[in-house]
């Protein structure tokens, strides 16, 4: 089921399906966050989400997270 | 290249890499002599030039790719488009992240040598990299290094002549989508198919056939996604072939990082950190050391000696009076009080501030604080990165204005600077205010804090709604937390302090001359008379005007000026609120003019008058003054 990054909690594994903002999509693609599984490392209530892939941690503000569409993936 | 004081090397070399990969340490080790540390022309981003044997070496701001998404990327892009050779510093613990930039440089045809840094940390993290295989895959020299210990760095100059790039890049097929008659080299072609607007504009400007009317789009929408996607596929393929991941467990830095970003544990940690910073900058330096410098070094020795020397050296003729006054008057004499401000006040504050900021930068704490405070600051039109100037502002607003550079867009810098100038009391002023409020009782202290927080919140919301555009959301990488490296911090502090004074000395000197001339001609006295109706409006005696004039020069002078006045408790409270919200000190105003622009500075200055007397007037009505 597709959701936005703002709707998931810490510990969730997911893949990014789409990013509304072109520039942010380019930045995430460069860092490899559109290549596969990403983990939600921290989530502050109504605040930023910290996501992690291959050791790179990225903090995204709550409004930014609302524009990132994801699907959850099964734990390995 | 910056074009400023370029060293005599024939060939130019740039250090390029992501933030926090050790570029500064590599630069420091490779540089023979520093030639210039300066802001990149037209920006507030620092670049450093140095000699490295026969080469001219420049560093670049940390970036994850060559594009024009922000000021740092635009500068790095300009340098990379011109430079002869690049030393690409790659973090061995983030191979998957950093090889995108490496492959982009190679696609652009930039002769490159890869410095594979932090090999010790990669090993400790259970990462095994086959360096020979990586060198084969990239087709350029790859030198494993541990920059902090100097391991492998000596090999970089030796292998620099081997710097190379593939003759036919894998993205070459995309170049065919560009107009056949386009005057663009391979570096530009690469950026054009990646839809880089700044490069498109540069190419259009030198192509007379391109019609006016905005930046031309040389490729169809979505081409950048395709190019980036193909490059990421190559990165994944290379990483799969050269990297073996062993057993991994959470390190101490991961655990501290998680604790810092959990509000339950992170908030007390942040408060403790703020307390330490306040003690170091606000108390130890701004109060004790600065008091010693001002009271003893300058008050008892330097100023009397210089004043005496100037007065005895100047002729007794009337024409010399104004000159003598400008040089040694007690308000802002060019050779006395101005020097005292620069050396006795600013120098210790700046060095302390840069040391603390350097330590915070090096440790990776700042981005975690940004995460923790993002939600609250977003209500004021800011994002979490604005927490740094707010922290520093309680130490010194002048210094804090500089740190607004890291906040984000111009809009957010304006909001942060406006809030700093309006409602953040500096430590010197706060010291006097705390003394005055202590005599009134705790309830007045909480009232004072409450009024400032309300003003801060209302001003932030108003600025957020009034200023055009939208605030940027928080998007920031969280570098690994690590113990700060003293040598790195000291080097940064020395460079930044040197650059600050080179720019600030002429500005402060000019300000001192203007204020002194106004004082000599009686203009300051006229200002005092003009202010008298305003003092009545906030329920204060007429001699409060003298306090305001002192406040125009320095905020703590204004607070100190109230200590000798016979005032009731509500008058002390209202007076302190007014002088806190009143205009920033001269040093802060100079810095606001320099960092933002004169128009913004003037609006903030006038706005401070309006807010200070509106709030003061309302409080005067409440207290029936």
XYZ file of C-alpha atoms in Angstrom:
701
model
C 0.000 0.000 0.000
C 1.407 3.391 -0.981
C 1.764 5.960 1.803
C 3.851 9.022 2.415
C 7.011 9.078 4.473
C 5.235 11.270 7.025
C 2.925 8.363 7.927
C 5.415 5.712 9.011
C 7.210 5.074 12.267
C 10.765 4.283 13.324
C 11.939 0.797 12.338
C 9.873 0.644 9.160
C 11.604 -0.533 5.989
C 10.336 0.935 2.728
C 11.098 1.876 -0.869
C 10.566 5.341 -2.282
C 8.089 5.236 -5.171
C 7.844 8.928 -5.980
C 8.919 12.399 -4.874
C 6.700 15.391 -5.652
C 9.536 17.943 -5.770
C 11.910 17.593 -8.761
C 14.939 19.007 -6.973
C 14.468 16.826 -3.908
C 14.000 13.769 -6.141
C 17.329 14.558 -7.849
C 19.073 14.968 -4.498
C 17.654 11.708 -3.148
C 18.558 9.881 -6.347
C 22.179 11.092 -6.164
C 22.452 9.769 -2.624
C 21.022 6.391 -3.633
C 17.759 6.692 -1.692
C 15.711 5.771 -4.785
C 17.713 2.601 -5.468
C 15.997 0.218 -3.072
C 15.291 -0.492 0.580
C 15.485 2.450 2.989
C 15.053 2.271 6.772
C 13.245 4.788 8.959
C 15.690 5.268 11.828
C 13.930 7.940 13.902
C 10.692 9.836 13.756
C 9.900 12.788 15.990
C 6.202 13.343 16.682
C 4.947 15.851 14.068
C 8.617 16.536 13.359
C 11.464 15.355 11.134
C 11.949 11.792 9.908
C 15.462 10.326 9.856
C 15.968 7.767 7.087
C 18.987 5.580 6.469
C 20.463 3.676 3.526
C 23.880 2.031 3.362
C 25.069 4.027 6.383
C 23.929 7.417 5.099
C 21.440 9.101 7.456
C 19.225 11.866 6.154
C 16.852 14.089 8.175
C 13.745 15.283 6.359
C 11.310 17.834 7.813
C 7.679 16.805 8.332
C 6.402 18.837 5.367
C 9.163 17.461 3.146
C 8.240 13.899 4.192
C 4.623 14.471 3.113
C 5.808 14.835 -0.485
C 7.656 11.508 -0.538
C 5.571 8.478 -1.552
C 6.671 5.078 -0.301
C 5.662 1.441 -0.085
C 6.609 -0.634 2.922
C 8.778 -3.693 2.327
C 9.013 -6.884 4.330
C 11.838 -7.196 6.843
C 14.705 -9.279 5.451
C 38.902 29.861 -9.410
C 38.449 32.880 -7.266
C 40.928 34.979 -9.135
C 42.169 36.535 -5.904
C 45.912 36.403 -5.185
C 46.336 33.243 -7.231
C 49.583 31.423 -6.545
C 52.082 31.042 -9.358
C 51.364 27.346 -10.150
C 50.715 26.652 -13.833
C 48.231 23.872 -13.276
C 45.134 24.203 -11.102
C 43.982 21.382 -8.834
C 40.722 21.309 -6.849
C 39.798 19.138 -3.889
C 36.223 17.981 -4.461
C 34.076 15.749 -2.268
C 31.006 15.423 -0.070
C 30.780 17.327 3.230
C 32.706 15.814 6.164
C 34.909 13.483 4.130
C 38.147 15.070 5.378
C 38.843 17.548 2.553
C 40.126 20.164 5.002
C 42.575 17.737 6.567
C 43.798 16.601 3.133
C 44.102 20.227 2.019
C 46.051 21.127 5.142
C 48.451 18.246 4.581
C 49.005 18.941 0.872
C 49.309 22.745 1.014
C 52.812 24.198 1.159
C 51.683 27.776 1.829
C 48.283 29.341 2.293
C 47.821 32.083 -0.243
C 44.311 33.240 0.406
C 41.284 32.389 2.530
C 38.334 34.345 1.251
C 34.680 34.334 0.429
C 34.025 33.114 -3.055
C 33.209 36.281 -5.062
C 29.608 37.368 -4.571
C 28.936 34.744 -1.896
C 29.459 34.065 1.786
C 31.059 30.670 1.169
C 34.738 30.390 2.044
C 37.309 28.992 -0.344
C 40.990 28.541 0.339
C 43.886 28.774 -2.104
C 47.351 27.374 -1.537
C 50.505 26.315 -3.297
C 51.243 22.603 -3.689
C 54.592 22.255 -5.420
C 54.051 23.344 -9.019
C 50.266 23.265 -8.623
C 47.764 25.861 -7.437
C 45.487 24.013 -5.017
C 41.967 25.131 -4.106
C 39.380 23.544 -1.873
C 35.675 23.534 -2.677
C 32.525 23.455 -0.536
C 31.302 19.927 0.229
C 28.746 18.648 -2.314
C 27.145 15.330 -3.254
C 27.052 16.140 -6.957
C 27.909 18.842 -9.478
C 24.792 20.928 -10.056
C 23.287 24.260 -8.984
C 20.806 23.376 -6.262
C 22.396 25.693 -3.682
C 25.208 28.212 -3.259
C 27.816 25.582 -2.346
C 27.003 23.517 -5.442
C 27.104 26.562 -7.716
C 30.588 27.458 -6.480
C 31.906 23.910 -6.785
C 30.379 23.661 -10.273
C 32.116 26.880 -11.388
C 35.468 25.663 -10.064
C 35.119 22.187 -11.600
C 34.195 23.644 -14.997
C 37.522 25.534 -15.058
C 40.003 23.421 -13.133
C 42.714 21.260 -14.757
C 42.648 18.323 -12.320
C 40.478 17.170 -9.429
C 41.457 15.254 -6.320
C 38.156 13.593 -5.444
C 38.041 12.830 -1.718
C 35.778 9.839 -1.074
C 34.667 8.579 2.336
C 35.478 4.850 2.371
C 32.584 4.268 4.786
C 30.145 5.876 2.309
C 31.307 4.433 -0.993
C 27.748 3.976 -2.249
C 26.981 7.659 -1.590
C 30.230 9.246 -2.793
C 30.871 7.348 -6.040
C 27.993 9.213 -7.713
C 30.097 12.394 -7.627
C 33.195 10.448 -8.760
C 31.394 9.036 -11.797
C 29.894 12.433 -12.563
C 33.385 13.989 -12.630
C 34.577 11.209 -14.912
C 31.534 11.593 -17.175
C 32.411 15.290 -17.429
C 35.912 14.313 -18.547
C 37.660 15.972 -15.608
C 41.093 14.360 -15.021
C 40.665 12.858 -11.569
C 42.597 11.134 -8.813
C 40.523 9.479 -6.093
C 41.634 9.859 -2.475
C 39.831 7.010 -0.684
C 39.837 8.474 2.816
C 38.864 7.163 6.274
C 40.094 3.663 5.509
C 40.622 3.107 9.253
C 36.975 3.864 10.004
C 35.853 1.605 7.152
C 37.899 -1.234 8.603
C 36.522 -0.607 12.083
C 32.995 -0.693 10.621
C 33.647 -4.106 9.047
C 33.935 -2.796 5.471
C 36.572 -4.407 3.231
C 37.277 -2.483 0.004
C 39.270 -4.035 -2.849
C 41.204 -0.876 -3.822
C 42.807 -2.447 -6.910
C 39.411 -3.565 -8.194
C 38.007 -0.079 -7.579
C 40.920 1.453 -9.503
C 40.215 -0.920 -12.412
C 36.517 -0.175 -12.374
C 37.005 3.606 -12.351
C 40.043 3.688 -14.631
C 41.791 6.359 -12.524
C 44.265 6.228 -9.613
C 42.685 5.362 -6.260
C 44.830 6.144 -3.209
C 43.714 4.708 0.165
C 44.331 7.236 2.947
C 43.769 8.012 6.609
C 44.077 11.788 6.411
C 44.025 12.503 10.160
C 47.184 10.408 10.615
C 48.699 11.373 7.237
C 48.655 7.782 5.975
C 48.785 7.628 2.164
C 48.674 11.391 1.591
C 52.259 11.487 0.288
C 51.160 9.350 -2.642
C 48.681 11.958 -3.916
C 51.200 14.449 -5.443
C 53.188 11.506 -6.845
C 50.183 10.100 -8.710
C 48.624 13.415 -9.710
C 50.208 13.241 -13.205
C 48.251 9.969 -13.721
C 44.944 11.805 -13.270
C 42.600 10.670 -16.003
C 39.017 10.326 -17.212
C 37.484 7.885 -19.740
C 37.733 9.175 -23.312
C 34.198 8.033 -24.094
C 31.824 8.409 -21.160
C 28.891 5.977 -20.780
C 26.463 8.914 -20.950
C 27.796 10.010 -24.363
C 24.646 8.780 -26.133
C 22.648 11.419 -24.264
C 24.831 14.173 -25.761
C 23.171 13.402 -29.109
C 19.949 14.883 -27.737
C 21.611 18.287 -27.524
C 21.421 20.697 -30.515
C 24.185 19.799 -32.975
C 25.479 23.372 -33.287
C 25.705 23.968 -29.543
C 29.007 25.495 -28.376
C 29.620 23.421 -25.261
C 32.512 21.311 -24.064
C 32.110 17.852 -22.527
C 31.904 19.163 -18.980
C 29.077 21.489 -19.976
C 27.369 18.857 -22.145
C 27.204 16.526 -19.142
C 25.547 19.192 -17.015
C 23.224 20.192 -19.851
C 21.785 16.682 -20.207
C 21.349 16.762 -16.413
C 19.169 19.892 -16.897
C 21.495 22.169 -14.932
C 19.940 25.603 -15.406
C 23.049 27.636 -14.596
C 25.066 25.817 -17.274
C 22.200 26.184 -19.757
C 22.180 29.927 -19.119
C 25.974 30.190 -19.546
C 25.846 28.317 -22.845
C 22.851 30.348 -24.042
C 24.608 33.630 -23.190
C 27.448 32.889 -25.585
C 25.195 31.484 -28.338
C 23.768 34.409 -30.304
C 21.292 32.110 -32.037
C 19.413 31.476 -28.802
C 16.501 33.872 -28.438
C 16.067 35.955 -25.303
C 13.383 35.027 -22.841
C 14.528 32.833 -19.978
C 16.824 29.870 -19.593
C 16.476 27.470 -22.536
C 15.727 23.791 -21.803
C 18.151 21.862 -24.011
C 16.758 18.445 -23.074
C 13.269 17.117 -22.447
C 11.846 16.843 -18.923
C 12.894 13.663 -17.195
C 16.296 13.416 -18.872
C 18.046 14.209 -15.586
C 16.219 11.342 -13.878
C 17.369 8.997 -16.628
C 21.009 10.150 -16.523
C 21.142 10.081 -12.728
C 19.420 6.681 -12.668
C 21.921 5.143 -15.102
C 24.806 6.588 -13.098
C 23.372 5.174 -9.889
C 23.163 1.754 -11.583
C 26.884 1.997 -12.354
C 27.610 3.012 -8.753
C 25.681 -0.008 -7.430
C 27.494 -2.301 -9.844
C 30.938 -0.999 -8.823
C 30.138 -1.133 -5.093
C 28.871 -4.712 -5.432
C 32.165 -5.659 -7.069
C 34.616 -4.013 -4.659
C 32.951 -3.895 -1.238
C 32.584 -6.736 1.242
C 30.494 -5.961 4.292
C 31.376 -7.880 7.452
C 29.495 -8.092 10.746
C 28.184 -4.688 11.760
C 26.968 -3.548 15.151
C 25.795 -0.147 16.322
C 28.824 1.935 17.301
C 28.925 4.389 20.230
C 28.352 7.213 17.772
C 25.141 5.570 16.489
C 23.877 5.178 20.038
C 24.702 8.799 20.980
C 23.119 9.967 17.739
C 19.877 8.105 18.516
C 19.832 9.508 22.061
C 20.315 13.060 20.754
C 17.391 12.773 18.355
C 14.987 11.312 20.921
C 13.228 14.305 22.539
C 13.189 12.594 25.969
C 16.968 12.205 26.085
C 17.992 14.719 23.428
C 16.340 17.723 25.078
C 18.294 17.478 28.357
C 21.475 16.726 26.374
C 20.870 19.810 24.225
C 20.124 21.978 27.255
C 23.313 20.788 28.934
C 25.240 21.594 25.775
C 23.665 25.037 25.572
C 24.609 25.589 29.196
C 28.230 24.719 28.458
C 28.281 26.990 25.390
C 26.706 29.812 27.372
C 29.238 29.334 30.155
C 32.163 29.339 27.716
C 31.113 32.231 25.467
C 28.567 34.130 27.547
C 30.254 33.955 30.934
C 33.911 32.947 30.707
C 34.750 35.016 27.618
C 32.014 37.677 27.206
C 31.982 38.546 30.900
C 35.240 37.642 32.604
C 37.828 37.878 29.823
C 36.183 40.835 28.077
C 35.750 42.610 31.431
C 39.443 42.115 32.097
C 40.379 43.396 28.655
C 38.058 46.402 28.791
C 38.468 47.310 32.454
C 42.159 46.691 32.972
C 44.064 46.317 29.704
C 42.254 49.088 27.843
C 40.601 51.058 30.679
C 43.670 51.397 32.861
C 46.570 51.155 30.434
C 45.941 51.354 26.677
C 43.278 54.088 26.390
C 44.881 56.576 28.838
C 48.302 56.083 27.229
C 47.019 56.510 23.662
C 44.841 59.500 24.575
C 47.780 61.196 26.278
C 50.115 60.467 23.380
C 47.667 61.777 20.754
C 46.808 64.934 22.702
C 50.461 65.764 23.269
C 51.342 65.028 19.642
C 48.538 67.121 18.117
C 49.067 70.885 17.702
C 47.124 73.229 19.975
C 45.467 74.930 16.983
C 41.662 74.892 16.761
C 41.630 73.035 13.460
C 43.151 70.039 15.201
C 40.343 69.716 17.768
C 37.918 67.716 15.630
C 40.706 65.382 14.507
C 41.822 64.816 18.082
C 38.202 64.194 19.083
C 37.675 61.622 16.321
C 40.882 59.826 17.306
C 40.495 59.630 21.089
C 36.950 60.542 22.252
C 35.416 58.473 25.049
C 32.373 57.282 23.091
C 33.893 55.746 19.968
C 37.416 57.163 19.462
C 39.101 55.666 16.425
C 42.345 54.846 18.257
C 40.847 54.170 21.685
C 37.341 52.754 22.068
C 37.199 51.376 18.528
C 40.440 49.467 19.086
C 39.087 48.385 22.454
C 35.961 46.977 20.783
C 37.987 45.212 18.110
C 40.742 43.731 20.275
C 39.236 43.743 23.756
C 35.689 42.677 22.901
C 35.413 41.165 19.449
C 38.697 39.255 19.222
C 38.128 37.093 22.332
C 34.455 36.594 21.434
C 35.208 35.669 17.861
C 37.982 33.225 18.703
C 35.839 31.564 21.392
C 32.847 31.469 19.100
C 34.748 29.953 16.199
C 36.375 27.371 18.488
C 32.975 26.283 19.813
C 31.325 26.274 16.382
C 34.324 24.372 14.967
C 33.986 21.736 17.705
C 30.237 21.438 17.106
C 30.765 21.153 13.334
C 33.512 18.572 13.726
C 31.536 16.415 16.171
C 28.348 16.225 14.078
C 26.191 17.675 16.889
C 24.709 20.583 14.913
C 22.557 18.551 12.483
C 21.144 16.568 15.448
C 20.169 19.798 17.210
C 18.528 20.884 13.963
C 16.419 17.694 13.952
C 15.412 18.194 17.572
C 14.270 21.801 17.122
C 12.870 21.658 13.589
C 9.218 21.363 14.585
C 9.254 24.442 16.843
C 11.256 26.605 14.485
C 9.088 25.669 11.491
C 6.279 27.654 13.150
C 8.427 30.775 12.830
C 9.112 30.278 9.129
C 12.486 28.677 9.855
C 13.781 25.130 9.869
C 15.898 23.314 12.423
C 19.174 24.675 11.085
C 18.232 28.103 12.543
C 18.894 26.814 16.053
C 22.605 27.587 15.699
C 22.302 31.387 15.298
C 19.749 31.460 18.104
C 22.183 29.703 20.448
C 25.093 31.880 19.431
C 22.927 35.033 19.668
C 22.597 34.665 23.422
C 26.401 34.884 23.495
C 26.815 37.633 20.900
C 24.279 38.802 18.302
C 27.050 40.137 16.043
C 28.551 36.664 15.789
C 25.148 35.051 15.437
C 24.388 37.160 12.349
C 27.349 35.468 10.646
C 26.017 32.010 11.469
C 22.707 32.758 9.729
C 24.672 31.750 6.595
C 23.976 28.134 7.483
C 20.216 28.592 7.853
C 19.137 28.019 4.263
C 17.460 30.352 1.799
C 17.686 34.160 1.777
C 14.169 34.274 3.216
C 15.120 32.195 6.245
C 18.310 34.195 6.746
C 16.231 37.377 6.841
C 13.798 35.927 9.396
C 16.618 34.594 11.578
C 18.514 37.901 11.413
C 15.325 39.859 12.180
C 14.603 37.752 15.264
C 18.190 38.015 16.444
C 18.246 41.781 16.098
C 14.877 42.173 17.771
C 14.451 39.882 20.729
C 17.661 38.028 21.558
C 19.628 39.831 24.289
C 23.402 39.337 24.069
C 25.303 37.944 27.036
C 26.885 41.283 27.981
C 23.458 42.916 28.156
C 21.918 39.872 29.800
C 24.478 40.030 32.610
C 23.418 43.573 33.569
C 19.717 42.756 33.068
C 19.975 39.712 35.344
C 21.555 41.901 38.016
C 18.743 44.471 37.801
C 15.945 41.877 37.752
C 17.499 39.965 40.661
C 16.758 42.967 42.862
C 13.066 42.861 41.885
C 12.306 39.157 42.396
C 11.812 35.973 40.388
C 8.337 36.862 39.115
C 9.757 39.857 37.197
C 12.413 37.611 35.656
C 9.789 35.154 34.378
C 7.733 38.106 33.132
C 10.741 39.427 31.199
C 11.388 36.025 29.558
C 7.681 35.630 28.799
C 7.435 39.023 27.048
C 10.513 38.243 24.913
C 9.175 34.800 23.924
C 5.819 36.295 22.911
C 7.557 39.003 20.836
C 9.843 36.381 19.270
C 6.906 34.155 18.348
C 4.708 36.970 16.998
C 7.604 38.505 15.028
C 8.489 35.120 13.534
C 4.904 34.421 12.469
C 4.524 37.937 11.007
C 7.814 37.745 9.082
C 6.854 34.278 7.814
C 3.594 35.665 6.427
C 4.921 38.986 5.131
C 8.091 37.882 3.355
C 7.550 36.536 -0.175
C 8.202 32.880 -0.992
C 8.004 29.776 1.137
C 10.388 28.454 3.741
C 12.531 25.480 2.872
C 11.840 22.288 4.749
C 14.650 20.535 6.580
C 16.768 18.293 4.347
C 20.120 17.576 5.915
C 22.514 14.686 6.042
C 23.540 13.530 9.484
C 27.293 12.922 9.459
C 28.709 10.304 11.806
C 29.326 11.647 15.304
C 32.971 11.685 16.284
C 35.347 13.286 18.780
C 36.380 16.740 17.483
C 39.965 16.997 16.174
C 41.777 19.909 17.890
C 44.154 20.643 14.982
C 41.251 20.897 12.561
C 39.333 23.230 14.869
C 42.339 25.490 15.517
C 43.101 25.777 11.801
C 39.502 26.652 10.961
C 39.387 29.180 13.796
C 42.590 30.912 12.673
C 41.438 31.137 9.050
C 37.967 32.386 9.931
C 39.224 34.932 12.462
C 41.721 36.295 9.961
C 39.020 36.623 7.307
C 36.588 38.255 9.735
C 39.009 40.978 10.759
C 40.168 41.653 7.229
C 36.583 42.497 6.307
C 35.427 44.042 9.581
C 38.246 46.476 10.409
C 37.499 48.992 7.607
C 33.764 48.849 8.365
C 34.186 49.476 12.079
C 36.717 52.212 11.413
C 34.327 54.057 9.091
C 31.461 53.680 11.591
C 33.608 55.117 14.377
C 34.499 58.190 12.317
C 30.849 58.917 11.407
C 29.573 58.510 14.994
C 32.411 60.604 16.405
C 31.734 63.421 13.955
C 28.032 63.346 14.918
C 29.068 63.557 18.547
C 31.501 66.450 17.918
C 28.984 68.477 15.917
C 26.266 68.080 18.563
C 24.075 65.849 16.415
C 23.951 63.182 19.134
C 22.617 65.767 21.583
C 19.885 66.720 19.131
C 18.939 63.055 18.871
C 18.602 62.931 22.666
C 16.128 65.837 22.611
C 14.123 64.202 19.830
C 13.813 61.020 21.878
C 12.250 62.664 24.929
C 8.581 62.235 23.782
C 9.216 58.540 23.258
C 10.529 58.082 26.784
C 7.357 59.651 28.125
C 5.285 57.220 26.039
C 6.815 54.207 27.819
C 6.430 55.820 31.230
C 10.122 56.528 31.755
C 11.838 59.713 33.000
C 13.437 62.044 30.419
C 16.984 60.939 31.220
C 16.017 57.505 29.814
C 16.826 59.147 26.448
C 20.512 58.994 27.425
C 20.089 55.233 27.949
C 18.624 54.888 24.469
C 21.513 56.796 22.892
C 23.944 54.468 24.644
C 21.837 51.595 23.307
C 22.360 52.845 19.785
C 26.060 52.134 20.252
C 26.018 49.034 22.444
C 23.176 47.144 24.103
C 25.009 46.466 27.341
C 25.827 50.186 27.646
C 22.099 50.874 27.711
C 21.494 48.273 30.404
C 24.416 49.596 32.405
C 23.048 53.142 32.014
C 19.878 52.075 33.871
C 21.735 50.924 36.972
C 22.202 54.491 38.238
C 18.591 55.614 37.631
C 16.034 55.956 40.407
C 13.171 53.836 39.050
C 10.177 51.919 40.419
C 10.029 48.135 39.875
C 7.567 48.404 36.932
C 9.745 51.117 35.368
C 12.836 48.919 35.616
C 10.866 46.072 34.014
C 9.478 48.210 31.177
C 12.844 49.928 30.633
C 14.639 46.573 30.345
C 12.073 45.227 27.877
C 12.402 48.398 25.769
C 16.206 48.340 25.639
C 16.187 44.596 24.838
C 13.815 45.058 21.909
C 15.559 48.291 20.894
C 17.953 48.424 17.937
C 20.908 46.046 17.656
C 24.272 47.510 18.662
C 26.476 49.264 16.093
C 28.643 46.177 15.619
C 25.572 44.027 14.934
C 24.160 46.608 12.541
C 27.420 46.706 10.593
C 27.348 42.924 10.400
C 23.676 42.860 9.350
C 24.468 45.357 6.576
C 27.400 43.239 5.461
C 25.695 39.827 5.619
C 22.274 40.859 4.304
C 22.041 44.288 2.654
C 21.693 47.919 3.716
C 17.966 48.030 2.927
C 17.200 44.985 5.078
C 19.387 46.444 7.833
C 17.506 49.750 7.707
C 14.109 47.996 7.846
C 15.227 45.930 10.855
C 16.609 49.027 12.585
C 13.393 51.012 12.138
C 11.280 47.933 12.969
C 13.154 47.571 16.268
C 12.168 51.137 17.246
C 8.522 50.454 16.441
C 8.359 47.119 18.273
C 10.326 48.363 21.310
C 8.114 51.405 21.886
C 4.852 49.633 20.985
C 5.509 46.829 23.477
C 6.917 49.318 26.014
C 3.869 51.559 25.583
C 1.472 48.633 26.102
C 3.348 47.575 29.236
C 3.263 51.180 30.490
C -0.530 51.129 30.115
C -0.737 47.780 31.941
C 1.360 49.114 34.828
C -0.327 52.545 34.697
C 3.027 54.312 34.407
